[in-house]
Short mmCIF file of C-alpha atoms in Angstrom, two decimals:
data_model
loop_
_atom_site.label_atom_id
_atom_site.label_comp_id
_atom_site.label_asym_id
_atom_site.label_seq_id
_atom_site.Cartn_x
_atom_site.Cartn_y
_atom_site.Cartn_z
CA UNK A 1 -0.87 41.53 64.11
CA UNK A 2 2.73 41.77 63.21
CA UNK A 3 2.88 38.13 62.88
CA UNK A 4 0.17 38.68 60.04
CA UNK A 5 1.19 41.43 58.39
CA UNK A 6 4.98 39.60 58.12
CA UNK A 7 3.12 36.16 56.63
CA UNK A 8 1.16 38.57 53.96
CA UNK A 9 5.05 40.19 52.88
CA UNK A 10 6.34 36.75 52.63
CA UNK A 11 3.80 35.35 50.51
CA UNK A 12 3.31 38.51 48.25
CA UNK A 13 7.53 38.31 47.64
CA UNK A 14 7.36 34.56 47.55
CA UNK A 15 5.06 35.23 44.82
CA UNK A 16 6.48 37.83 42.95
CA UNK A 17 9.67 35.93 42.55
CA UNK A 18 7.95 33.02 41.21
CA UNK A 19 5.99 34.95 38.85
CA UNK A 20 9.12 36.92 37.67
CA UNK A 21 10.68 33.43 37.32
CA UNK A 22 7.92 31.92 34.97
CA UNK A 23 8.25 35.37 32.69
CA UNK A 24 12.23 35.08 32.29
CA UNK A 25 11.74 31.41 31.56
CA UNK A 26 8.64 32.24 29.47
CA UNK A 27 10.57 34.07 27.15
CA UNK A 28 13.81 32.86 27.45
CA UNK A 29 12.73 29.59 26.13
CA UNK A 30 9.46 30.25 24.43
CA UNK A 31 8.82 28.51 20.86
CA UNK A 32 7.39 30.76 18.13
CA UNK A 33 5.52 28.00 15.81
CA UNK A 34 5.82 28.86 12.32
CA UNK A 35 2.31 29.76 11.23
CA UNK A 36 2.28 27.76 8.52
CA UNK A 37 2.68 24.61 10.20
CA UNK A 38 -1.10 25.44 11.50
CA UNK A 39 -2.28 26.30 7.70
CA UNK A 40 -1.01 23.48 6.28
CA UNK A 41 -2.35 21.00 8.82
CA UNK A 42 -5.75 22.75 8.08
CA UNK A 43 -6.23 21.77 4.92
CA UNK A 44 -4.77 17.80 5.45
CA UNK A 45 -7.54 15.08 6.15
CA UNK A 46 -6.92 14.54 9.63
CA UNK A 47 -7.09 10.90 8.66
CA UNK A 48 -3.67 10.46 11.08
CA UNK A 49 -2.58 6.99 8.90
CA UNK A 50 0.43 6.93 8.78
CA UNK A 51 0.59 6.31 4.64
CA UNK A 52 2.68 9.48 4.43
CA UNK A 53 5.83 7.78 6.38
CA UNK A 54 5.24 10.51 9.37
CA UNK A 55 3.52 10.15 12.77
CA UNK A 56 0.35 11.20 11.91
CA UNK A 57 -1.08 14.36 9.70
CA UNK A 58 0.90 17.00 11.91
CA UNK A 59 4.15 15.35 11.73
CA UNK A 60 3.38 15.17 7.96
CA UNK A 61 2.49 19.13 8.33
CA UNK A 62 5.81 19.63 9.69
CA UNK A 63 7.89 17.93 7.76
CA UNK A 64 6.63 20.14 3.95
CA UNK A 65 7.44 22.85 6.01
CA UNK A 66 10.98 21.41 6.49
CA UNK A 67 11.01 20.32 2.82
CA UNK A 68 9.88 23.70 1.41
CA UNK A 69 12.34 25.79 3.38
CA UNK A 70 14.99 23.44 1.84
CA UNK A 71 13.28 24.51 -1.66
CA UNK A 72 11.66 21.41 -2.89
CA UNK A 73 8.82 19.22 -1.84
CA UNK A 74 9.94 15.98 -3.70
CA UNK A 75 8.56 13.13 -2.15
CA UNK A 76 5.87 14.27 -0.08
CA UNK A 77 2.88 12.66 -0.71
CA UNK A 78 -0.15 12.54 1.71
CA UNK A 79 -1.73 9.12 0.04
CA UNK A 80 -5.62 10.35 1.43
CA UNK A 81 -5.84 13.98 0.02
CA UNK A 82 -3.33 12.93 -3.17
CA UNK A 83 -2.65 15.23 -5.55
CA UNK A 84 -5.31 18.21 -4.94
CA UNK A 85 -4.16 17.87 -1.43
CA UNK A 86 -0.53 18.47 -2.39
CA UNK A 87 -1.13 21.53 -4.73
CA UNK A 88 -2.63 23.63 -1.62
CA UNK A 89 0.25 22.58 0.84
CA UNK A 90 2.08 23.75 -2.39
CA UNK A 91 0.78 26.74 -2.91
CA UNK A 92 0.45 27.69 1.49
CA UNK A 93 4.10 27.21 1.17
CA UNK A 94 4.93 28.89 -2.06
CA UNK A 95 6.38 26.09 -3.75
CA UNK A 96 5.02 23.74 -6.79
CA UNK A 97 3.67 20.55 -6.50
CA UNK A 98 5.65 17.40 -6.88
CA UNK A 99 4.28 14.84 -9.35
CA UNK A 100 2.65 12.20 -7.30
CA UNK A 101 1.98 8.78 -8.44
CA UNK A 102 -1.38 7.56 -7.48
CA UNK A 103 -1.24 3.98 -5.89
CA UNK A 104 -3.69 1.21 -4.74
CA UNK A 105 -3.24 -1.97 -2.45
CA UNK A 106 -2.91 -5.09 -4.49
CA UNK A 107 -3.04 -8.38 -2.99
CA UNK A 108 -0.91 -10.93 -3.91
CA UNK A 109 -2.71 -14.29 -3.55
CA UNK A 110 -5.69 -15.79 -5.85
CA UNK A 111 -5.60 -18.86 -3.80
CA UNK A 112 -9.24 -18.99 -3.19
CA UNK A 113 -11.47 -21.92 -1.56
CA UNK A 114 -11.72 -23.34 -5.08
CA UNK A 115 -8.37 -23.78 -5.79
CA UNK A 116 -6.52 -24.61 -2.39
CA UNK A 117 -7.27 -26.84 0.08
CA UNK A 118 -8.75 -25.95 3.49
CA UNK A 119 -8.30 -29.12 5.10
CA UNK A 120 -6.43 -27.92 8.17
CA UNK A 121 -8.60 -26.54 11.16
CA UNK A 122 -6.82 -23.83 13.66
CA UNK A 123 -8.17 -23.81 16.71
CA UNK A 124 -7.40 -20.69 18.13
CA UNK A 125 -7.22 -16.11 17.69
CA UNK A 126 -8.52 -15.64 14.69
CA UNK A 127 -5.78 -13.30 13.33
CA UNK A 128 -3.66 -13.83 10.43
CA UNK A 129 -0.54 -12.90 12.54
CA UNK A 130 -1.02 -15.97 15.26
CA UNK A 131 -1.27 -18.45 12.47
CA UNK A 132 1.86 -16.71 10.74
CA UNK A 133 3.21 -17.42 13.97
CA UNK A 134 1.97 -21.11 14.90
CA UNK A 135 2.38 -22.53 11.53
CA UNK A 136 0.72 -22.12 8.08
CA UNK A 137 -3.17 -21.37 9.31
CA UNK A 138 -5.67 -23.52 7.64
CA UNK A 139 -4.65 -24.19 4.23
CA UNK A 140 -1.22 -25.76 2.50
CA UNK A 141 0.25 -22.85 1.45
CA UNK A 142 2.98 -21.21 3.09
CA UNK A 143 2.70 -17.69 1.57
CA UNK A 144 -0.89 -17.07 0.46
CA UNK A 145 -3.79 -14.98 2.17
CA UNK A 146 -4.35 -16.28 5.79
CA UNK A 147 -7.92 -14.49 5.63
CA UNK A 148 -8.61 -13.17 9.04
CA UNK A 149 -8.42 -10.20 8.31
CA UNK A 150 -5.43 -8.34 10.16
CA UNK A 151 -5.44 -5.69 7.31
CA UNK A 152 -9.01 -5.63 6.70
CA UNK A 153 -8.82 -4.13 11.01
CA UNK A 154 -6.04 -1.76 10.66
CA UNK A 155 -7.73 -0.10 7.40
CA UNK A 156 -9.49 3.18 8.88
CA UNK A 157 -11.42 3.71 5.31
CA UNK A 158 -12.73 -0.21 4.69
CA UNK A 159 -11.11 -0.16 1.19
CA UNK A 160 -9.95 -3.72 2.00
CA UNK A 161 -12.22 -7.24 2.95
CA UNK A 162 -11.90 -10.59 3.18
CA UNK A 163 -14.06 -12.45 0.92
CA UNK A 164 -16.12 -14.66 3.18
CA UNK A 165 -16.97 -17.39 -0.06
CA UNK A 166 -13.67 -17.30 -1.84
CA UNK A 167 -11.50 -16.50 1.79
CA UNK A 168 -9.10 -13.92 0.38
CA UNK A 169 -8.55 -10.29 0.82
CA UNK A 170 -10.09 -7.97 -1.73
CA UNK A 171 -9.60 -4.51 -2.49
CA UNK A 172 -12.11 -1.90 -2.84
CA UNK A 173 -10.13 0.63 -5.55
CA UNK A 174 -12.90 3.50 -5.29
CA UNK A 175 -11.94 3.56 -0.97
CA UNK A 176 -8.20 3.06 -1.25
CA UNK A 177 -6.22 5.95 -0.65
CA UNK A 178 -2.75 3.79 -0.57
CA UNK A 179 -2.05 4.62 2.65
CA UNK A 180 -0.44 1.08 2.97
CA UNK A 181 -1.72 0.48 6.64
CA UNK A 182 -2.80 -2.99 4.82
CA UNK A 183 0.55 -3.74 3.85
CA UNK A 184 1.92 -3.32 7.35
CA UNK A 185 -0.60 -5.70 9.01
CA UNK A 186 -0.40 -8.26 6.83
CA UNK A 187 2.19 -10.88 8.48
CA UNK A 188 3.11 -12.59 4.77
CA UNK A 189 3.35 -9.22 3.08
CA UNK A 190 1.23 -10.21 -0.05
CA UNK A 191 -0.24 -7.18 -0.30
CA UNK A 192 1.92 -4.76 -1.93
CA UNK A 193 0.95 -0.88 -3.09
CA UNK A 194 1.41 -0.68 -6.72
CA UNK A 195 0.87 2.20 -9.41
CA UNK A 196 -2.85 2.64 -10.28
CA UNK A 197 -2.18 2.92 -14.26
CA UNK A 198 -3.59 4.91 -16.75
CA UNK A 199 -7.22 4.19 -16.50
CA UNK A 200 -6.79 2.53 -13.44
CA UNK A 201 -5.11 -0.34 -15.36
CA UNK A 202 -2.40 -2.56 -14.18
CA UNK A 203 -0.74 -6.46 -14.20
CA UNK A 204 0.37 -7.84 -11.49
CA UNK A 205 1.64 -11.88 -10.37
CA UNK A 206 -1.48 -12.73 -7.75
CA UNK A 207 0.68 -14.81 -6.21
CA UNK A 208 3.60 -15.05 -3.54
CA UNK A 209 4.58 -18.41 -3.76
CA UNK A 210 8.15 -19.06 -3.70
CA UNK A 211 8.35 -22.95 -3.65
CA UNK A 212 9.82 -24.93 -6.64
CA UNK A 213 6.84 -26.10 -9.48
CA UNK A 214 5.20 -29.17 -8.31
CA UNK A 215 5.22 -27.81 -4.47
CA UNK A 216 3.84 -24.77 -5.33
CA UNK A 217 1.28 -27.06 -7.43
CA UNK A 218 0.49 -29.16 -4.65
CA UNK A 219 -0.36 -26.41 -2.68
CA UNK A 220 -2.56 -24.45 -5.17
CA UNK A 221 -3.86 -24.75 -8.25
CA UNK A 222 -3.39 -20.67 -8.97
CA UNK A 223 0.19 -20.56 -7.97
CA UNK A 224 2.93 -19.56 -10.17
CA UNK A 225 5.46 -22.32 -10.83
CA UNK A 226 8.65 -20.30 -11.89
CA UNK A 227 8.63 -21.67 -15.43
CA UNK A 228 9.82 -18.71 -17.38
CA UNK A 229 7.04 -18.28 -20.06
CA UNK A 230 6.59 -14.58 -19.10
CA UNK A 231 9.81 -13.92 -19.21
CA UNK A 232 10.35 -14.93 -22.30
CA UNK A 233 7.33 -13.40 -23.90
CA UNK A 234 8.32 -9.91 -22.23
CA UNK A 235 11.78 -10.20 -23.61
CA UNK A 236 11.51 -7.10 -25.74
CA UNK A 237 10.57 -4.55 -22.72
CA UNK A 238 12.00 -6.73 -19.65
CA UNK A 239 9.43 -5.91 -17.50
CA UNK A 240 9.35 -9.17 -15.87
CA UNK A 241 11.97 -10.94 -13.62
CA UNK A 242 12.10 -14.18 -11.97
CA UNK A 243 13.59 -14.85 -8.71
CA UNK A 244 13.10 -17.98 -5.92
CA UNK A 245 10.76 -19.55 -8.40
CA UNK A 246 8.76 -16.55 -8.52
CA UNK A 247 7.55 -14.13 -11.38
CA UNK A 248 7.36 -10.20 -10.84
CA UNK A 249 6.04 -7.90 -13.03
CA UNK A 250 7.84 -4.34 -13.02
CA UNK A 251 4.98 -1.62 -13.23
CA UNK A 252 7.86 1.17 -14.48
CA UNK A 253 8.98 -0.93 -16.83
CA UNK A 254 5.30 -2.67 -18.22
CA UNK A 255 3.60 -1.83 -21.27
CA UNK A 256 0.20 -2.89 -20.61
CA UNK A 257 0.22 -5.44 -23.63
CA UNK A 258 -1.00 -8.49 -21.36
CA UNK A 259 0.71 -10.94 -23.13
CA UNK A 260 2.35 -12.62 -19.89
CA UNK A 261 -1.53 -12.98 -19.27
CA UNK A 262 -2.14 -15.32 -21.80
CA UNK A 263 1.69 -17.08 -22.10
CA UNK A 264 1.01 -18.17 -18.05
CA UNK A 265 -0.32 -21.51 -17.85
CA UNK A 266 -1.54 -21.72 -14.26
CA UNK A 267 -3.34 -17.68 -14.79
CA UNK A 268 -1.05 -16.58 -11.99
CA UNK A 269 -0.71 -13.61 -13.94
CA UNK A 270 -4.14 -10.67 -13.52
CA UNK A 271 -5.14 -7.80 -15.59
CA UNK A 272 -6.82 -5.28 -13.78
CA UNK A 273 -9.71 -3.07 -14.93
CA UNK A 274 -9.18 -4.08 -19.09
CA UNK A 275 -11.92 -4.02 -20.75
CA UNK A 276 -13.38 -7.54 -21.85
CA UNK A 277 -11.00 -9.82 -24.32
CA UNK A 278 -12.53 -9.85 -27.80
CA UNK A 279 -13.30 -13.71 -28.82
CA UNK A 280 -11.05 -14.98 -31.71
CA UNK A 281 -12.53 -15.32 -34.63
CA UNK A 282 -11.96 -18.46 -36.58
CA UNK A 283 -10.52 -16.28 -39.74
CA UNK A 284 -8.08 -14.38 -37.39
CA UNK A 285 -6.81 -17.81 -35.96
CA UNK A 286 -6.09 -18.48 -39.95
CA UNK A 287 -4.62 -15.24 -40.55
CA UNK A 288 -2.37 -15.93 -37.44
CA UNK A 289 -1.07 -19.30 -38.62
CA UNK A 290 -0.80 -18.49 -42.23
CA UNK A 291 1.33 -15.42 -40.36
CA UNK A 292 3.25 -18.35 -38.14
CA UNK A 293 3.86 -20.09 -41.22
CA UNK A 294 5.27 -17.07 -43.46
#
């Protein structure tokens, strides 16, 4: 009986101690989360991309908490909720809204069936990043679109597909959020996250193509050959800049005029969501030269 009773002491010590351990430790390191790391990460999508720069939407949540109690929130941009998002993690954390520039994937390449040569077979994964790897997939082209589909798999919202007649990536502007998950997957990096534009409009070089003129010729008929003409017709704003035999059009600096559009002789050079060109009229082709010759 004794030898019970004893056993019963132990174990009713042994277990006060441990619970009067675990309430010391309890509150001698307990965390008190601010509560509006919770209220914030309420009203984010949940999407968990990873377009905002941070691990996921919490770490996002946590980090405008970190910006706000340094008094601004300059910078922070969750790309999925955009800008009504931002103005209630604003106003949960008592600050204003930072300007955020809306942007949309844009990929780089208009080297389509028609106009490059498929003439190479791989035999093997089907995945953009192996034939990055092995060599220069199934076409001639050293930087163009690969086409299967790495970033069309790591985007979570299908705003992004590849084209199964003209094998490129294309961009679906009404789903893209700009995360840039696209961006990261693709092993060539020709898609690139530019401004949307008023309206939605926007030029960009559809190409990545950085060998000299008759290479990049040989390789596709779409490819920009480094010859200047944009350049030269964008003197006034310098909006565009060439570099490794490759035009770049500055979307801070552009004015939306289109000119390069028509001065590029291999039509390298897109306009995005313009309305239709109006067809010259004979009289304003007289007007022009009579201009010309003035």
């Amino acid at each position: 009986m004794n030898v019970i009773l004893i056993a019963v002491v132990v174990l009713g010590l042994t277990g006060f101690v441990a619970a009067l351990v675990l309430y010391v430790a309890s509150r001698r390191f307990a965390v008190v989360e601010d509560p509006r790391l919770a209220q914030v990460s309420e009203v984010l999508p949940q999407a968990n991309c990873g377009g905002c720069g941070y691990p996921g939407c919490s770490g996002f949540a946590s980090a405008c908490v970190k910006a706000a109690d340094g008094g601004s929130l300059d910078g922070m941009l969750c790309p999925v909720g955009g800008a009504p998002v931002m103005e209630r993690v604003a106003s949960i954390l008592g600050m204003q809204a930072a300007d955020a520039v809306a942007k949309v994937a844009v990929v780089r390449c208009a080297g389509t069936c028609e106009v490059r040569d498929h003439g190479l077979t791989f035999d093997g994964e089907r995945s953009c990043r192996v034939q990055q790897m092995t060599g220069m997939g199934e076409t001639l082209c050293a930087y163009g679109c690969l086409g299967e589909g790495d970033c069309e798999r790591a985007c979570i919202f299908s705003a992004i597909k590849v084209n199964p007649t003209t094998g490129i990536a294309e961009v679906d502007e009404e789903k893209c959020t700009g995360c840039g998950a696209c961006t990261k997957a693709c092993p060539r990096l020709i898609i690139e996250l530019r401004p949307k534009g008023p309206k939605g409009r926007r030029m960009a070089v559809t190409c990545s193509n950085r060998d000299k003129g008759i290479l990049a010729t040989k390789a596709c008929k779409a490819s920009c050959i480094g010859c200047g003409k944009c350049v030269k017709t964008c003197d006034k704003f310098e909006a565009i800049t060439l570099a490794n035999n490759l035009a770049y059009i500055d979307p801070e600096k552009c004015r939306l005029c289109r000119k390069c559009e028509e001065a590029c002789p291999r039509g390298a050079i897109k306009a995005f969501n313009f309305p239709p060109r109006k067809p010259k009229t004979e009289e304003t082709t007289n007007e022009n030269n009579e201009q010309a010759t003035i």
